[in-house]
Coordinates of C-alpha atoms and ligand atoms in Angstrom, one line a residue:
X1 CA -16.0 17.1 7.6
X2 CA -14.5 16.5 4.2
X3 CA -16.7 14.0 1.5
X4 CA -14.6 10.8 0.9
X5 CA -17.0 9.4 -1.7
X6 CA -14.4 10.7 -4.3
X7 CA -12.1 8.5 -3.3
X8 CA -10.8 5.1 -4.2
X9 CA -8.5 3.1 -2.4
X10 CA -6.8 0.3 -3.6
X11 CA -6.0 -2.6 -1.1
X12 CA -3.6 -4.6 -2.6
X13 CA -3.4 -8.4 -1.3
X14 CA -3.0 -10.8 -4.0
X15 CA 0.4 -12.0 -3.1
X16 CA 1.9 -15.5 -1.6
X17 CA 4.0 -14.1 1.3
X18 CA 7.5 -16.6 -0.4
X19 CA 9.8 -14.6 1.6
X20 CA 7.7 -14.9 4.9
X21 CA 6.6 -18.5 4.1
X22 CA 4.2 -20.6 5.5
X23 CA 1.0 -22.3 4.3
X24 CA -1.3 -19.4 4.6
X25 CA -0.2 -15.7 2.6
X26 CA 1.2 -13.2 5.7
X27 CA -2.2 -11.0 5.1
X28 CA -4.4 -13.5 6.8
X29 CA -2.3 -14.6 9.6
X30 CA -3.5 -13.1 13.1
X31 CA -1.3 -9.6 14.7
X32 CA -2.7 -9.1 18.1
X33 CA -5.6 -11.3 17.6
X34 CA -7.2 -9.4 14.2
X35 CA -5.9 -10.5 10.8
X36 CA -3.7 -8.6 9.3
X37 CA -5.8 -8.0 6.3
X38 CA -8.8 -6.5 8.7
X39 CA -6.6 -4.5 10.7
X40 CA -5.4 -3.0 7.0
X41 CA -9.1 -2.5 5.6
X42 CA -10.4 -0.9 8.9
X43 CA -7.6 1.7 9.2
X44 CA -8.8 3.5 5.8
X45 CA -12.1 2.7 6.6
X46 CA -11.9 5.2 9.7
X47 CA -9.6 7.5 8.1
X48 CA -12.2 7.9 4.7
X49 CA -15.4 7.5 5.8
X50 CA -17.2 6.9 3.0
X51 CA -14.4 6.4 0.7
X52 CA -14.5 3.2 -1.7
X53 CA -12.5 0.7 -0.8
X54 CA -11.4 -2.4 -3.9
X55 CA -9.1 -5.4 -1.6
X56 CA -7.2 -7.2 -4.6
X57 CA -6.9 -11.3 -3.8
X58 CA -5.8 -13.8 -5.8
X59 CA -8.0 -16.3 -7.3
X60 CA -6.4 -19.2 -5.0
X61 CA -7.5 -16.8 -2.1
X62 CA -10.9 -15.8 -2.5
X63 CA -12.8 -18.7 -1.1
X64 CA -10.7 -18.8 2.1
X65 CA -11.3 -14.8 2.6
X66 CA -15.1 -15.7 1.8
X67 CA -15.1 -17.9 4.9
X68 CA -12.7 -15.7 6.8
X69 CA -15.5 -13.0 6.7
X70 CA -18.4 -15.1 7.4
X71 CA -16.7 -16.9 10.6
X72 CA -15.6 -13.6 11.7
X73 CA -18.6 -11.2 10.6
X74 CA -16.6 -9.0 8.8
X75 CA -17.8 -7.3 5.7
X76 CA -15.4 -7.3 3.0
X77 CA -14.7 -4.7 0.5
X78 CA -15.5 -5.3 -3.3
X79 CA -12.6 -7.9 -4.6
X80 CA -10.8 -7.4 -7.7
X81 CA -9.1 -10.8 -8.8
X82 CA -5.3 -9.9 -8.9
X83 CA -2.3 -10.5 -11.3
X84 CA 1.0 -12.4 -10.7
X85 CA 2.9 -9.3 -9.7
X86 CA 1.9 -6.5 -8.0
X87 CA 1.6 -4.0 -10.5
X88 CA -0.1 -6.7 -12.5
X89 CA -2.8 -6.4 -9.1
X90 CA -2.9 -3.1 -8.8
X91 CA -3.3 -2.8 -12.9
X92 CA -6.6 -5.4 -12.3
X93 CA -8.1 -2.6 -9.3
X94 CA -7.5 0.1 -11.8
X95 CA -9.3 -1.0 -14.6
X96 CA -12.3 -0.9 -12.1
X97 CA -12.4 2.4 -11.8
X98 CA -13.7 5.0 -13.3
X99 CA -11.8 8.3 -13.0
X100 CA -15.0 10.3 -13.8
X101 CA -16.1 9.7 -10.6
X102 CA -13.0 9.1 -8.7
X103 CA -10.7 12.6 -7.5
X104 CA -7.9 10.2 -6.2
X105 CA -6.9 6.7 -6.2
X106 CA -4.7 5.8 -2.7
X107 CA -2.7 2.2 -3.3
X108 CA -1.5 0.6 -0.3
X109 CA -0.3 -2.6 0.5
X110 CA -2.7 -5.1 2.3
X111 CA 0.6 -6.2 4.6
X112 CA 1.1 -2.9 6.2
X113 CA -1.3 -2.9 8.5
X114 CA 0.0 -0.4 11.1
X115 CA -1.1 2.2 8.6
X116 CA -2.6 4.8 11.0
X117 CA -5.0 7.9 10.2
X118 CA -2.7 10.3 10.8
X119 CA -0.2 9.2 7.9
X120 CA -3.5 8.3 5.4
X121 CA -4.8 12.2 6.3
X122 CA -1.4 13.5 5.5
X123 CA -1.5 11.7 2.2
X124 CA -5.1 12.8 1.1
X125 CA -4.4 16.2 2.5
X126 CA -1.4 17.0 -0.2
X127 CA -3.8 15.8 -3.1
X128 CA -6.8 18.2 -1.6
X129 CA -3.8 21.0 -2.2
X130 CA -3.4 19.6 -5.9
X131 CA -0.1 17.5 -5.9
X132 CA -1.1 14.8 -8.6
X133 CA 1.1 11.6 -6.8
X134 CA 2.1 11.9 -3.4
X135 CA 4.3 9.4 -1.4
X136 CA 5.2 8.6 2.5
X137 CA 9.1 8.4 3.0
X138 CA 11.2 8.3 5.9
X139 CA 15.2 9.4 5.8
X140 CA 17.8 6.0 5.8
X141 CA 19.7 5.3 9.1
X142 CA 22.1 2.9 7.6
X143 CA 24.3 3.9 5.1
X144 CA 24.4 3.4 1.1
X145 CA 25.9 2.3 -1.5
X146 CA 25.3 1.5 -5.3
X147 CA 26.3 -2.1 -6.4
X148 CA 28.4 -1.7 -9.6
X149 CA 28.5 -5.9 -10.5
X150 CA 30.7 -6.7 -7.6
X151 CA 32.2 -3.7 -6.6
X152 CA 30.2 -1.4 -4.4
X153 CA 30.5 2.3 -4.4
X154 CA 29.4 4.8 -1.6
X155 CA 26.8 7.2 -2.1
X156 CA 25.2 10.2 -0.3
X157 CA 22.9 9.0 2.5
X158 CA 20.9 12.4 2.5
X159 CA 20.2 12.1 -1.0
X160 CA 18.0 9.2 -0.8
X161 CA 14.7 8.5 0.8
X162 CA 12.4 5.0 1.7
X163 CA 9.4 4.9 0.4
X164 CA 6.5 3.5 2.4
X165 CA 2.6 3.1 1.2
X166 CA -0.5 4.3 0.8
X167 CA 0.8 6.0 -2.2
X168 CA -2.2 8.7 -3.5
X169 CA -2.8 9.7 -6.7
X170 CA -5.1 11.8 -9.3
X171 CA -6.7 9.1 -10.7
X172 CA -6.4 10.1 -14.2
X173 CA -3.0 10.2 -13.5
X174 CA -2.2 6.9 -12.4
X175 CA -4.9 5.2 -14.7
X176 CA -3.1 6.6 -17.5
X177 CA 0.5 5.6 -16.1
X178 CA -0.8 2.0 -16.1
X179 CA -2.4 2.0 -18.7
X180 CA 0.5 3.1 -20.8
X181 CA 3.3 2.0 -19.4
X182 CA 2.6 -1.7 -19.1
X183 CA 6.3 -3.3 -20.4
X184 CA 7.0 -2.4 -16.2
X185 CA 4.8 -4.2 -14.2
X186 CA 8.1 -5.4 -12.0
X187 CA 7.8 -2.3 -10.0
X188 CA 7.4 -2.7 -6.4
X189 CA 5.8 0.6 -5.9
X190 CA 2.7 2.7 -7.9
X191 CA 4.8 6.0 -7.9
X192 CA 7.7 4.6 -9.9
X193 CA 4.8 3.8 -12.0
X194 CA 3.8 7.7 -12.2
X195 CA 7.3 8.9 -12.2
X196 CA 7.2 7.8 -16.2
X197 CA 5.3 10.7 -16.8
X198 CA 7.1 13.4 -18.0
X199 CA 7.6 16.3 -16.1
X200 CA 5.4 14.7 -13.0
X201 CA 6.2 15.9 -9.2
X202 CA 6.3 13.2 -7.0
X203 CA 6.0 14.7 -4.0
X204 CA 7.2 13.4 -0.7
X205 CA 5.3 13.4 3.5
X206 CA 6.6 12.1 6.2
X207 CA 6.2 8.5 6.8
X208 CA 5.9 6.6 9.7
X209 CA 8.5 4.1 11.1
X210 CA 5.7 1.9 12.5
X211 CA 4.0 1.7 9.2
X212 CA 6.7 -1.7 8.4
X213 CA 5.5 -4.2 5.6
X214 CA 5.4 -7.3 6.9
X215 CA 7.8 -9.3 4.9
X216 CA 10.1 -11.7 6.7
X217 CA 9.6 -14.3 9.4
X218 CA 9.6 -12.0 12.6
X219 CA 8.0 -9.5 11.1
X220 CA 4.7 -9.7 13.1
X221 CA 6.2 -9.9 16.5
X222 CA 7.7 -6.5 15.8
X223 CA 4.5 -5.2 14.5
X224 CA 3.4 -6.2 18.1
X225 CA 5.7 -4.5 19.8
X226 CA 4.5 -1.2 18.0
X227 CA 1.2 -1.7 18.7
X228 CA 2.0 -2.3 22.7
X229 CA 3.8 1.2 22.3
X230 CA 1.0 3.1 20.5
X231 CA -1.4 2.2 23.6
Ligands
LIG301 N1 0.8 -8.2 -4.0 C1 -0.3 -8.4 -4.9 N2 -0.2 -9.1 -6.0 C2 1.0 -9.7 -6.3 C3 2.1 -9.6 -5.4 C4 2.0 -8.8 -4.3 O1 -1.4 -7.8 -4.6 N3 1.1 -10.5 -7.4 C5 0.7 -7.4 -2.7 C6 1.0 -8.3 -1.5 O2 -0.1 -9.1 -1.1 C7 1.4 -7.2 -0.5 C8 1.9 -6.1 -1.4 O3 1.6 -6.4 -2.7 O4 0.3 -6.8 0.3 C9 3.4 -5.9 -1.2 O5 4.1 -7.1 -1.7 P1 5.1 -8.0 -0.9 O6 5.3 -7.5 0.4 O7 6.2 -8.3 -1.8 O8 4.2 -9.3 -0.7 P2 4.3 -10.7 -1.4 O9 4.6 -10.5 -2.9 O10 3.1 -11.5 -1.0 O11 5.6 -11.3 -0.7 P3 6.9 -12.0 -1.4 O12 7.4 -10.9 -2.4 O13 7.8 -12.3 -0.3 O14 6.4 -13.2 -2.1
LIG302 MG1 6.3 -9.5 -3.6

């Protein structure tokens, strides 16, 4: 069995869920009976043994996740306070770790939480073969075009890709992306991040269609009906 102990994963969960709405953030609203969160943490935690896990909340957060854990006797990871944007988050979990004794750094969203081993493996496998940032994509179905101020112009499905999370890195790599590029913290995603390094690969595995983030109202009963299929 391979050692996970050199690596970090990053768990970020520090947003307020505006487009899903609500009182509560999307991360600790139940899927299936298991918060969302929970169902997130304890997919890397059986993919990586061993592996150490930072979950990123925000400040307004942390004292309802304290009592989330103790109600439900769930151990959480070590918390990182997060920013006001995601990058700004995932910028806060870098800064606690130290590259000397971290191989790679995987970043994935806490609202995905149909992340299955399969996909993580797949990730952690391609850095084990020495690609420095690897990403899960999927091809489009719809098509796509480019929106030129109100005019919209077609483009070529086949050369464009989604790209999902956990993202993994070399963790010099991406501390030294974030570290250096920090005018762009409006990123939505940690390899657009790494792409500002010159000549880096990013290099692409299949993602999973399953693996949705959970974003809009509606969301979560589709997550449901995935999970009834995987069973
Ligand atoms: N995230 C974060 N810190 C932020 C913003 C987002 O850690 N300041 C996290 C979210 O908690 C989520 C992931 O980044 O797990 C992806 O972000 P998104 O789906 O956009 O979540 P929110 O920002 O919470 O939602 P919205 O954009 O609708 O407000
Ligand atoms: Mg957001």
């Amino acid at each position: 069995m391979e050692n996970n102990n050199k690596i970090s994963v990053v768990v970020v969960a520090a947003g307020s869920g505006r487009r899903y709405g609500g009182n509560l953030p999307k991360q600790f609203l139940p899927l299936d009976n298991k918060i969302i969160l929970c169902r997130t943490i304890d997919a890397f935690r059986e993919a990586l043994p061993g592996a150490n896990i930072l979950l990123v909340l925000s400040s307004n957060d942390l004292d309802f996740w304290e009592k989330l854990c103790s109600d439900n006797n769930y151990i959480s990871p070590q918390i990182v306070v997060g920013g006001d944007t995601r990058g700004a988050s995932v910028r806060n979990a870098l800064s606690n770790i130290d590259s000397n004794q971290t191989e790679y750094i995987l970043i994935h969203d806490g609202a995905r939480p149909l992340v299955n081993k399969e996909l993580i493996l797949r990730v952690v496998d391609r850095l084990r073969k020495g690609a420095k940032a690897v990403v899960p994509v999927l091809d489009l179905t719809d098509s796509i075009m480019e929106k030129f101020g109100t005019a919209l112009l077609p483009r070529n499905r086949s050369d464009y890709k989604l790209v999902q999370t956990p993202q993994g890195f070399n963790s010099f790599i991406i501390k030294f992306a974030y570290a250096n590029f920090i005018g762009n913290l409006t990123a939505t995603d940690d390899a657009t991040m790494a792409a500002k390094i010159p000549n880096l690969d990013v290099i692409g595995v299949e993602g999973d269609k399953h693996n949705i983030k959970i974003t809009h109202p509606g969301d979560i009963k589709l997550a449901e009906f995935y999970l009834e299929c995987s069973h």
